């Protein structure tokens, strides 16, 4: 067994200490990056291609905010069982370049940042459908640089690891449509007493209209806000082709 004398340990420490001080910031950076990547849902993203989730991060957040004993109920609906007009209306309003970008629409993001900076408030969102799904499934609605960075990384991985149709299918089942109302199946039943496949074009456009503020507006509302956005979504949906 090799034995070191006490003064030898002291000499080793004195030699290592300057090296550590010089690279202290690098060590902390490596530590932060490692924690960041360990916090990502790396193994869950590929399963979204074929799997079904039961609880999302947003559901958990809403349950905690409302002191619920149980999580909000969510019923799954396959993409094929939804009226195709609904995803078209959603894409038309929320993410017109959905099939052309790889998760992040940099032009819209820059445009929204400039608008918000000019008005000194969050007046315009630049999130794509994939970014919204990443936030709803794995994150929360709190605003922070760390959370936004995670949203970006998860978004890019989703676009790389699962299909556009899988992204849309999961989005339709994760999106919030009212207080305790998650997923297209439950929303269609509550607001229109219908199965998602039986929704009319007008009903689809009204459901798409309220996605930015589901706790303030309902698809069944006769407000000017819902009416204007529904009309806009119907017009834009004509240019949307659901394909890879």
XYZ file of N, CA and C in Angstrom:
732
model
N 0.848 -1.196 0.000
C 0.000 0.000 0.000
C 0.889 1.254 0.000
N 0.543 2.211 -0.850
C 1.314 3.445 -0.935
C 0.871 4.393 0.168
N 1.820 4.948 0.904
C 1.519 5.860 1.995
C 2.110 7.237 1.701
N 1.316 8.254 2.014
C 1.772 9.630 1.832
C 1.973 10.274 3.204
N 3.032 11.026 3.320
C 3.243 11.799 4.536
C 2.363 13.036 4.517
N 2.137 13.604 5.700
C 1.250 14.764 5.822
C 1.730 15.932 4.971
N 3.052 16.172 4.944
C 3.551 17.293 4.155
C 3.389 17.054 2.662
N 3.366 15.767 2.244
C 3.143 15.452 0.836
C 1.715 15.795 0.431
N 0.751 15.513 1.323
C -0.637 15.909 1.067
C -0.737 17.422 0.952
N -0.032 18.119 1.819
C -0.057 19.573 1.775
C 0.502 20.112 0.482
N 1.572 19.490 0.011
C 2.169 19.922 -1.252
C 1.227 19.684 -2.425
N 0.558 18.526 -2.417
C -0.396 18.220 -3.482
C -1.554 19.218 -3.487
N -2.046 19.542 -2.283
C -3.165 20.487 -2.174
C -2.755 21.869 -2.669
N -1.525 22.289 -2.297
C -1.047 23.603 -2.722
C -0.888 23.682 -4.235
N -0.506 22.562 -4.842
C -0.370 22.537 -6.298
C -1.730 22.546 -6.994
N -2.715 21.867 -6.365
C -4.045 21.754 -6.984
C -4.876 23.019 -6.805
N -4.676 23.739 -5.693
C -5.515 24.890 -5.362
C -5.507 25.972 -6.443
N -4.361 26.401 -6.955
C -4.388 27.412 -8.030
C -5.102 26.904 -9.283
N -4.892 25.616 -9.570
C -5.560 25.011 -10.731
C -7.079 25.051 -10.557
N -7.543 24.749 -9.344
C -8.980 24.758 -9.058
C -9.548 26.168 -9.152
N -8.809 27.143 -8.602
C -9.287 28.526 -8.623
C -9.420 29.046 -10.048
N -8.488 28.666 -10.898
C -8.524 29.119 -12.285
C -9.717 28.539 -13.041
N -10.110 27.350 -12.644
C -11.156 26.648 -13.391
C -12.460 26.507 -12.615
N -12.583 27.278 -11.545
C -13.767 27.187 -10.691
C -15.043 27.481 -11.467
N -15.013 28.530 -12.290
C -16.189 28.888 -13.080
C -16.547 27.788 -14.073
N -15.534 27.146 -14.628
C -15.782 26.055 -15.579
C -16.467 24.886 -14.891
N -16.030 24.572 -13.665
C -16.653 23.484 -12.914
C -18.125 23.778 -12.628
N -18.390 25.016 -12.230
C -19.777 25.390 -11.949
C -20.629 25.332 -13.213
N -20.059 25.747 -14.328
C -20.783 25.703 -15.595
C -21.114 24.267 -15.982
N -20.142 23.372 -15.826
C -20.374 21.953 -16.125
C -21.457 21.399 -15.211
N -21.408 21.776 -13.936
C -22.391 21.311 -12.960
C -23.796 21.776 -13.331
N -23.940 23.056 -13.704
C -25.246 23.613 -14.079
C -25.777 22.945 -15.344
N -24.903 22.772 -16.341
C -25.316 22.129 -17.595
C -25.756 20.690 -17.338
N -25.017 19.983 -16.475
C -25.368 18.603 -16.146
C -26.728 18.531 -15.468
N -26.971 19.417 -14.502
C -28.271 19.454 -13.830
C -29.388 19.774 -14.812
N -29.104 20.691 -15.736
C -30.088 21.087 -16.742
C -30.521 19.888 -17.575
N -29.562 19.132 -18.072
C -29.893 17.998 -18.933
C -30.512 16.838 -18.159
N -30.115 16.674 -16.905
C -30.729 15.629 -16.086
C -32.189 15.940 -15.780
N -32.557 17.222 -15.826
C -33.941 17.617 -15.543
C -34.853 17.486 -16.761
N -34.283 17.171 -17.922
C -35.088 17.036 -19.134
C -35.736 15.655 -19.204
N -36.948 15.563 -19.782
C -37.657 14.276 -19.898
C -37.139 13.455 -21.076
N -35.860 13.107 -21.053
C -35.201 12.484 -22.203
C -35.847 11.181 -22.645
N -36.247 10.351 -21.691
C -36.768 9.035 -22.037
C -38.257 9.059 -22.373
N -38.939 10.144 -22.052
C -40.381 10.211 -22.276
C -40.743 10.716 -23.664
N -39.882 11.525 -24.255
C -40.211 12.137 -25.544
C -40.468 11.112 -26.644
N -39.613 10.094 -26.849
C -39.874 9.126 -27.926
C -41.184 8.367 -27.765
N -41.634 8.167 -26.515
C -42.873 7.417 -26.290
C -44.112 8.169 -26.757
N -43.978 9.466 -26.991
C -45.124 10.259 -27.447
C -45.561 9.867 -28.856
N -44.711 9.168 -29.581
C -45.058 8.735 -30.936
C -46.198 7.727 -30.910
N -46.246 6.890 -29.876
C -47.281 5.855 -29.812
C -48.004 5.785 -28.461
N -47.425 6.377 -27.421
C -47.990 6.231 -26.087
C -49.067 7.246 -25.762
N -49.660 7.076 -24.591
C -50.681 7.998 -24.096
C -50.290 8.469 -22.706
N -50.372 9.758 -22.471
C -50.084 10.293 -21.149
C -51.385 10.411 -20.361
N -51.270 10.371 -19.062
C -52.449 10.511 -18.210
C -52.471 11.866 -17.511
N -51.314 12.309 -17.068
C -51.200 13.569 -16.341
C -50.121 14.428 -16.998
N -50.390 15.711 -17.127
C -49.387 16.637 -17.657
C -48.929 17.585 -16.551
N -47.827 18.266 -16.798
C -47.317 19.231 -15.817
C -48.317 20.354 -15.571
N -49.022 20.762 -16.628
C -50.014 21.829 -16.473
C -51.190 21.355 -15.629
N -51.605 20.094 -15.790
C -52.670 19.541 -14.950
C -52.253 19.570 -13.485
N -51.013 19.178 -13.216
C -50.507 19.193 -11.843
C -50.495 20.612 -11.280
N -50.067 21.560 -12.102
C -50.030 22.959 -11.667
C -51.426 23.466 -11.331
N -52.388 23.195 -12.201
C -53.759 23.656 -11.953
C -54.345 22.997 -10.707
N -54.023 21.728 -10.492
C -54.524 21.027 -9.308
C -53.975 21.661 -8.034
N -52.697 22.016 -8.045
C -52.083 22.654 -6.880
C -52.644 24.053 -6.654
N -52.857 24.792 -7.738
C -53.386 26.153 -7.625
C -54.801 26.164 -7.057
N -55.582 25.130 -7.375
C -56.981 25.072 -6.937
C -57.178 24.184 -5.714
N -56.068 23.693 -5.142
C -56.132 22.813 -3.972
C -57.034 21.606 -4.229
N -56.903 21.022 -5.418
C -57.713 19.856 -5.770
C -57.184 18.603 -5.070
N -58.100 17.733 -4.678
C -57.710 16.452 -4.104
C -57.295 15.477 -5.196
N -57.858 15.666 -6.392
C -57.547 14.798 -7.519
C -57.180 15.657 -8.730
N -56.405 15.070 -9.631
C -56.045 15.774 -10.862
C -57.256 15.885 -11.776
N -57.295 16.916 -12.633
C -58.400 17.035 -13.599
C -58.467 15.797 -14.484
N -59.663 15.382 -14.819
C -59.835 14.192 -15.656
C -59.529 14.526 -17.108
N -58.912 13.558 -17.779
C -58.578 13.744 -19.181
C -58.868 12.455 -19.927
N -59.650 12.548 -20.995
C -59.979 11.386 -21.816
C -59.239 11.494 -23.138
N -58.615 10.404 -23.540
C -57.792 10.416 -24.746
C -58.632 10.242 -26.000
N -58.253 10.966 -27.042
C -58.892 10.833 -28.349
C -57.791 10.732 -29.397
N -57.814 9.692 -30.209
C -56.778 9.529 -31.226
C -56.917 10.603 -32.297
N -55.828 10.892 -32.978
C -55.815 11.942 -33.992
C -56.816 11.645 -35.102
N -56.970 10.372 -35.431
C -57.883 9.979 -36.511
C -59.344 10.170 -36.136
N -59.632 10.274 -34.828
C -61.015 10.418 -34.359
C -61.410 11.873 -34.116
N -60.617 12.796 -34.612
C -60.913 14.226 -34.470
C -61.214 14.807 -35.844
N -62.242 15.644 -35.914
C -62.551 16.316 -37.176
C -61.291 17.039 -37.675
N -60.805 16.734 -38.884
C -59.581 17.367 -39.404
C -59.642 18.891 -39.427
N -60.851 19.440 -39.389
C -60.984 20.899 -39.402
C -60.397 21.527 -38.141
N -60.414 20.790 -37.019
C -59.911 21.364 -35.765
C -58.404 21.627 -35.806
N -57.567 20.624 -36.120
C -56.136 20.948 -36.204
C -55.821 21.990 -37.267
N -56.593 22.025 -38.344
C -56.382 23.050 -39.371
C -56.666 24.443 -38.816
N -57.759 24.566 -38.077
C -58.104 25.861 -37.473
C -57.058 26.283 -36.447
N -56.557 25.320 -35.674
C -55.546 25.619 -34.659
C -54.243 26.068 -35.313
N -53.819 25.342 -36.340
C -52.593 25.711 -37.050
C -52.736 27.096 -37.673
N -53.907 27.356 -38.251
C -54.148 28.649 -38.879
C -53.986 29.816 -37.928
N -54.398 29.625 -36.676
C -54.312 30.704 -35.685
C -53.011 30.700 -34.897
N -52.568 29.520 -34.499
C -51.461 29.425 -33.557
C -50.086 29.269 -34.195
N -50.035 28.649 -35.377
C -48.716 28.283 -35.911
C -48.806 27.999 -37.403
N -48.936 29.048 -38.190
C -49.149 28.890 -39.626
C -48.037 28.182 -40.368
N -46.826 28.173 -39.810
C -45.684 27.520 -40.464
C -45.344 26.181 -39.818
N -46.334 25.574 -39.167
C -46.104 24.352 -38.398
C -45.365 23.279 -39.188
N -45.765 23.053 -40.421
C -45.155 21.988 -41.212
C -43.852 22.414 -41.883
N -43.456 23.649 -41.723
C -42.250 24.142 -42.386
C -41.079 24.401 -41.440
N -41.358 24.564 -40.150
C -40.265 24.812 -39.207
C -39.920 23.543 -38.439
N -38.844 23.611 -37.684
C -38.378 22.463 -36.900
C -38.592 22.692 -35.403
N -39.713 23.316 -35.090
C -40.082 23.497 -33.692
C -40.151 24.937 -33.244
N -39.268 25.767 -33.791
C -39.211 27.174 -33.395
C -39.313 28.057 -34.629
N -40.281 28.954 -34.624
C -40.440 29.913 -35.715
C -39.682 31.178 -35.311
N -38.449 31.298 -35.738
C -37.582 32.381 -35.290
C -38.106 33.749 -35.711
N -38.719 33.806 -36.881
C -39.249 35.086 -37.354
C -40.375 35.575 -36.442
N -41.332 34.686 -36.139
C -42.452 35.054 -35.267
C -41.973 35.346 -33.850
N -40.967 34.609 -33.405
C -40.434 34.827 -32.063
C -39.801 36.210 -31.949
N -39.015 36.573 -32.944
C -38.397 37.904 -32.946
C -39.455 39.001 -33.039
N -40.473 38.766 -33.855
C -41.556 39.737 -34.016
C -42.306 39.950 -32.708
N -42.577 38.860 -31.993
C -43.296 38.971 -30.723
C -42.454 39.682 -29.670
N -41.149 39.416 -29.656
C -40.266 40.084 -28.696
C -40.237 41.590 -28.925
N -40.189 41.988 -30.185
C -40.188 43.419 -30.508
C -41.513 44.077 -30.119
N -42.617 43.386 -30.411
C -43.938 43.924 -30.062
C -44.082 44.084 -28.556
N -43.686 43.060 -27.805
C -43.803 43.098 -26.348
C -42.890 44.162 -25.739
N -41.711 44.327 -26.329
C -40.790 45.350 -25.834
C -41.336 46.749 -26.087
N -41.947 46.923 -27.241
C -42.503 48.232 -27.591
C -43.689 48.581 -26.705
N -44.546 47.601 -26.423
C -45.742 47.847 -25.611
C -45.483 47.677 -24.115
N -44.293 47.177 -23.783
C -43.891 46.970 -22.392
C -44.829 46.018 -21.647
N -45.305 45.019 -22.365
C -46.123 43.966 -21.772
C -46.167 42.796 -22.747
N -46.658 41.643 -22.264
C -46.772 40.472 -23.128
C -48.043 40.612 -23.948
N -47.920 41.234 -25.107
C -49.077 41.484 -25.970
C -49.167 40.489 -27.119
N -48.078 39.772 -27.357
C -48.048 38.852 -28.485
C -47.176 37.653 -28.123
N -47.674 36.459 -28.414
C -46.902 35.253 -28.149
C -46.211 34.758 -29.405
N -45.045 34.154 -29.242
C -44.322 33.634 -30.394
C -44.113 32.140 -30.328
N -44.860 31.465 -29.444
C -44.690 30.027 -29.263
C -45.362 29.238 -30.376
N -44.661 28.244 -30.877
C -45.237 27.335 -31.863
C -46.073 26.275 -31.150
N -46.768 25.454 -31.924
C -47.563 24.367 -31.348
C -46.662 23.409 -30.577
N -45.490 23.106 -31.110
C -44.563 22.196 -30.434
C -44.066 22.793 -29.129
N -43.800 24.082 -29.117
C -43.365 24.747 -27.887
C -44.470 24.731 -26.840
N -45.705 24.958 -27.265
C -46.838 24.910 -26.340
C -47.002 23.512 -25.756
N -46.811 22.489 -26.602
C -46.928 21.109 -26.125
C -45.836 20.801 -25.109
N -44.617 21.227 -25.390
C -43.506 21.004 -24.460
C -43.814 21.619 -23.097
N -44.339 22.828 -23.106
C -44.681 23.516 -21.858
C -45.811 22.802 -21.126
N -46.861 22.438 -21.845
C -48.011 21.796 -21.212
C -47.670 20.429 -20.631
N -46.874 19.654 -21.350
C -46.565 18.294 -20.916
C -45.560 18.241 -19.773
N -44.497 19.023 -19.873
C -43.356 18.819 -18.991
C -42.979 19.997 -18.100
N -43.504 21.184 -18.358
C -43.054 22.364 -17.624
C -44.209 23.026 -16.880
N -44.265 24.345 -16.860
C -45.353 25.074 -16.210
C -45.486 26.432 -16.885
N -46.371 27.251 -16.381
C -46.623 28.550 -17.012
C -45.770 29.673 -16.421
N -44.912 29.345 -15.450
C -44.050 30.367 -14.853
C -43.039 30.875 -15.875
N -42.737 32.159 -15.825
C -41.801 32.753 -16.770
C -40.413 32.875 -16.135
N -39.444 32.211 -16.738
C -38.051 32.319 -16.311
C -37.159 31.914 -17.477
N -35.931 32.387 -17.461
C -34.984 32.053 -18.524
C -34.689 30.557 -18.510
N -34.544 29.981 -17.315
C -34.248 28.552 -17.188
C -35.373 27.709 -17.779
N -36.632 28.074 -17.448
C -37.767 27.319 -17.980
C -37.864 27.456 -19.493
N -37.609 28.661 -20.013
C -37.668 28.890 -21.454
C -36.579 28.106 -22.173
N -35.405 28.015 -21.560
C -34.318 27.239 -22.156
C -34.698 25.765 -22.245
N -35.313 25.248 -21.184
C -35.766 23.862 -21.204
C -36.836 23.658 -22.269
N -37.728 24.625 -22.402
C -38.779 24.549 -23.418
C -38.177 24.469 -24.819
N -37.147 25.254 -25.081
C -36.485 25.245 -26.386
C -35.857 23.881 -26.667
N -35.133 23.343 -25.678
C -34.446 22.062 -25.872
C -35.454 20.931 -26.079
N -36.504 20.887 -25.260
C -37.530 19.848 -25.401
C -38.221 19.966 -26.748
N -38.493 21.190 -27.175
C -39.138 21.426 -28.469
C -38.301 20.867 -29.612
N -37.020 21.173 -29.623
C -36.136 20.698 -30.687
C -36.023 19.179 -30.682
N -36.016 18.586 -29.499
C -35.938 17.125 -29.417
C -37.227 16.473 -29.886
N -38.359 17.068 -29.556
C -39.640 16.550 -30.036
C -39.677 16.517 -31.558
N -39.285 17.620 -32.161
C -39.320 17.718 -33.621
C -38.377 16.707 -34.269
N -37.329 16.349 -33.565
C -36.351 15.408 -34.101
C -36.769 13.961 -33.887
N -37.469 13.681 -32.782
C -37.715 12.301 -32.375
C -39.120 11.789 -32.658
N -40.098 12.677 -32.860
C -41.453 12.205 -33.170
C -42.000 12.956 -34.380
N -43.053 12.398 -34.976
C -43.617 12.968 -36.201
C -44.488 14.185 -35.915
N -44.754 14.944 -36.962
C -45.638 16.104 -36.844
C -47.043 15.666 -36.431
N -47.502 14.539 -36.969
C -48.842 14.059 -36.611
C -48.906 13.695 -35.134
N -47.831 13.089 -34.609
C -47.793 12.749 -33.184
C -47.802 14.012 -32.328
N -47.110 15.037 -32.784
C -47.111 16.315 -32.061
C -48.522 16.891 -32.013
N -49.203 16.895 -33.153
C -50.577 17.409 -33.199
C -51.511 16.573 -32.337
N -51.377 15.244 -32.429
C -52.246 14.360 -31.650
C -52.092 14.564 -30.160
N -50.851 14.672 -29.698
C -50.607 14.912 -28.279
C -51.065 16.301 -27.860
N -50.879 17.264 -28.735
C -51.311 18.638 -28.446
C -52.818 18.689 -28.213
N -53.585 18.035 -29.078
C -55.045 18.042 -28.956
C -55.508 17.425 -27.643
N -54.726 16.500 -27.108
C -55.099 15.843 -25.859
C -54.527 16.526 -24.623
N -53.558 17.415 -24.815
C -52.929 18.089 -23.675
C -53.427 19.505 -23.462
N -53.953 20.133 -24.521
C -54.298 21.550 -24.446
C -55.417 21.811 -23.437
N -55.323 22.965 -22.779
C -56.324 23.373 -21.787
C -57.438 24.142 -22.486
N -58.696 23.731 -22.224
C -59.841 24.382 -22.853
C -60.817 24.963 -21.827
N -60.383 25.132 -20.620
C -61.240 25.688 -19.587
C -60.782 25.232 -18.220
N -61.467 25.674 -17.187
C -61.117 25.325 -15.816
C -61.305 23.828 -15.597
N -60.204 23.099 -15.474
C -60.264 21.657 -15.274
C -60.606 20.875 -16.522
N -60.581 21.525 -17.680
C -60.938 20.867 -18.944
C -59.683 20.718 -19.795
N -59.231 19.485 -19.952
C -58.029 19.206 -20.732
C -58.334 18.169 -21.806
N -57.884 18.446 -23.012
C -58.059 17.504 -24.102
C -59.319 17.752 -24.900
N -59.226 17.442 -26.191
C -60.317 17.726 -27.122
C -61.576 16.916 -26.821
N -61.411 15.690 -26.346
C -62.580 14.847 -26.109
C -63.470 15.419 -25.010
N -62.862 15.814 -23.913
C -63.642 16.371 -22.807
C -64.220 17.726 -23.180
N -63.438 18.548 -23.886
C -63.907 19.881 -24.273
C -65.086 19.803 -25.226
N -65.004 18.918 -26.217
C -66.098 18.765 -27.181
C -67.371 18.293 -26.494
N -67.210 17.420 -25.502
C -68.373 16.894 -24.781
C -69.008 17.972 -23.904
N -68.195 18.740 -23.194
C -68.718 19.749 -22.272
C -69.357 20.925 -23.008
N -68.687 21.420 -24.034
C -69.169 22.634 -24.708
C -70.221 22.374 -25.787
N -70.119 21.224 -26.453
C -71.029 20.984 -27.579
C -71.769 19.648 -27.506
N -71.524 18.888 -26.415
C -72.182 17.591 -26.228
C -71.972 16.698 -27.453
N -70.734 16.667 -27.929
C -70.410 15.894 -29.124
C -69.092 15.150 -28.959
N -68.921 14.146 -29.811
C -67.634 13.494 -29.943
C -66.760 14.380 -30.839
N -65.426 14.398 -30.657
C -64.566 15.255 -31.487
C -64.729 15.056 -32.990
N -65.092 13.866 -33.395
C -65.255 13.605 -34.831
C -66.517 14.249 -35.392
N -67.464 14.604 -34.519
C -68.755 15.159 -34.949
C -68.811 16.685 -34.865
N -67.729 17.309 -34.456
C -67.719 18.773 -34.364
C -67.906 19.407 -35.740
N -68.658 20.483 -35.786
C -68.837 21.202 -37.052
C -67.632 22.108 -37.306
N -67.538 22.626 -38.508
C -66.447 23.537 -38.865
C -66.461 24.774 -37.970
N -67.643 25.310 -37.727
C -67.776 26.492 -36.878
C -67.354 26.188 -35.445
N -67.748 25.018 -34.925
C -67.378 24.627 -33.562
C -65.865 24.426 -33.444
N -65.268 23.862 -34.476
C -63.808 23.692 -34.486
C -63.105 25.045 -34.424
N -63.601 25.988 -35.192
C -62.982 27.316 -35.218
C -63.130 28.021 -33.876
N -64.233 27.792 -33.193
C -64.457 28.427 -31.897
C -63.577 27.790 -30.814
N -63.336 26.493 -30.939
C -62.431 25.845 -29.990
C -61.001 26.346 -30.180
N -60.613 26.536 -31.435
C -59.275 27.063 -31.716
C -59.135 28.495 -31.211
N -60.218 29.242 -31.263
C -60.188 30.669 -30.922
C -59.806 30.941 -29.474
N -60.157 30.045 -28.559
C -59.971 30.332 -27.129
C -58.677 29.767 -26.549
N -57.872 29.083 -27.351
C -56.665 28.435 -26.831
C -55.718 29.393 -26.098
N -55.504 30.624 -26.560
C -54.592 31.515 -25.826
C -55.072 31.908 -24.433
N -56.374 31.919 -24.200
C -56.907 32.332 -22.893
C -58.111 31.477 -22.514
N -57.895 30.185 -22.266
C -59.008 29.267 -21.994
C -59.699 29.477 -20.656
N -59.066 30.187 -19.734
C -59.692 30.440 -18.436
C -60.538 31.708 -18.447
N -60.438 32.473 -19.524
C -61.228 33.705 -19.659
C -62.353 33.561 -20.673
N -62.151 32.723 -21.672
C -63.136 32.581 -22.746
C -63.497 31.112 -22.968
N -64.729 30.894 -23.408
C -65.217 29.556 -23.722
C -65.608 29.488 -25.197
N -65.453 28.307 -25.818
C -65.858 28.165 -27.220
C -67.328 28.485 -27.451
N -68.136 28.282 -26.427
C -69.577 28.519 -26.557
C -69.968 29.972 -26.307
N -68.997 30.825 -25.938
C -69.288 32.245 -25.699
C -69.698 32.953 -26.986
N -70.551 33.958 -26.842
C -70.948 34.784 -27.987
C -70.220 36.127 -27.979
N -69.058 36.156 -27.363
C -68.306 37.409 -27.260
C -67.679 37.782 -28.600
N -67.378 39.064 -28.736
C -66.733 39.539 -29.951
C -65.351 38.942 -30.130
N -64.642 38.729 -29.022
C -63.299 38.149 -29.071
C -63.330 36.768 -29.712
N -64.210 35.909 -29.208
C -64.305 34.546 -29.739
C -64.782 34.566 -31.186
N -65.766 35.405 -31.476
C -66.303 35.489 -32.835
C -65.263 35.930 -33.850
N -64.473 36.951 -33.500
C -63.446 37.457 -34.422
C -62.355 36.424 -34.669
N -61.893 35.800 -33.607
C -60.824 34.814 -33.763
C -61.318 33.564 -34.477
N -62.561 33.186 -34.228
C -63.130 32.021 -34.916
C -63.223 32.280 -36.412
N -63.658 33.476 -36.767
C -63.757 33.847 -38.181
C -62.379 33.839 -38.844
N -61.388 34.345 -38.124
C -60.022 34.373 -38.651
C -59.480 32.959 -38.851
N -59.777 32.071 -37.907
C -59.275 30.698 -38.013
C -59.919 29.957 -39.175
N -61.189 30.213 -39.429
C -61.861 29.568 -40.570
C -61.216 30.008 -41.886
N -60.898 31.291 -41.975
C -60.277 31.795 -43.191
C -58.882 31.232 -43.405
N -58.100 31.177 -42.352
C -56.724 30.699 -42.477
C -56.642 29.188 -42.656
N -57.616 28.455 -42.144
C -57.572 26.991 -42.232
C -57.620 26.492 -43.668
N -58.147 27.307 -44.576
C -58.243 26.897 -45.983
C -56.867 26.680 -46.602
N -55.851 27.326 -46.053
C -54.496 27.209 -46.593
C -53.678 26.115 -45.913
N -54.284 25.427 -44.942
C -53.555 24.406 -44.182
C -53.819 23.024 -44.759
N -52.758 22.303 -45.041
C -52.857 20.923 -45.516
C -52.177 20.035 -44.482
N -52.935 19.109 -43.884
C -52.383 18.215 -42.875
C -51.552 17.147 -43.568
N -50.247 17.256 -43.422
C -49.337 16.286 -44.042
C -48.000 16.395 -43.360
N -47.110 15.442 -43.694
C -45.745 15.486 -43.182
C -44.905 16.367 -44.076
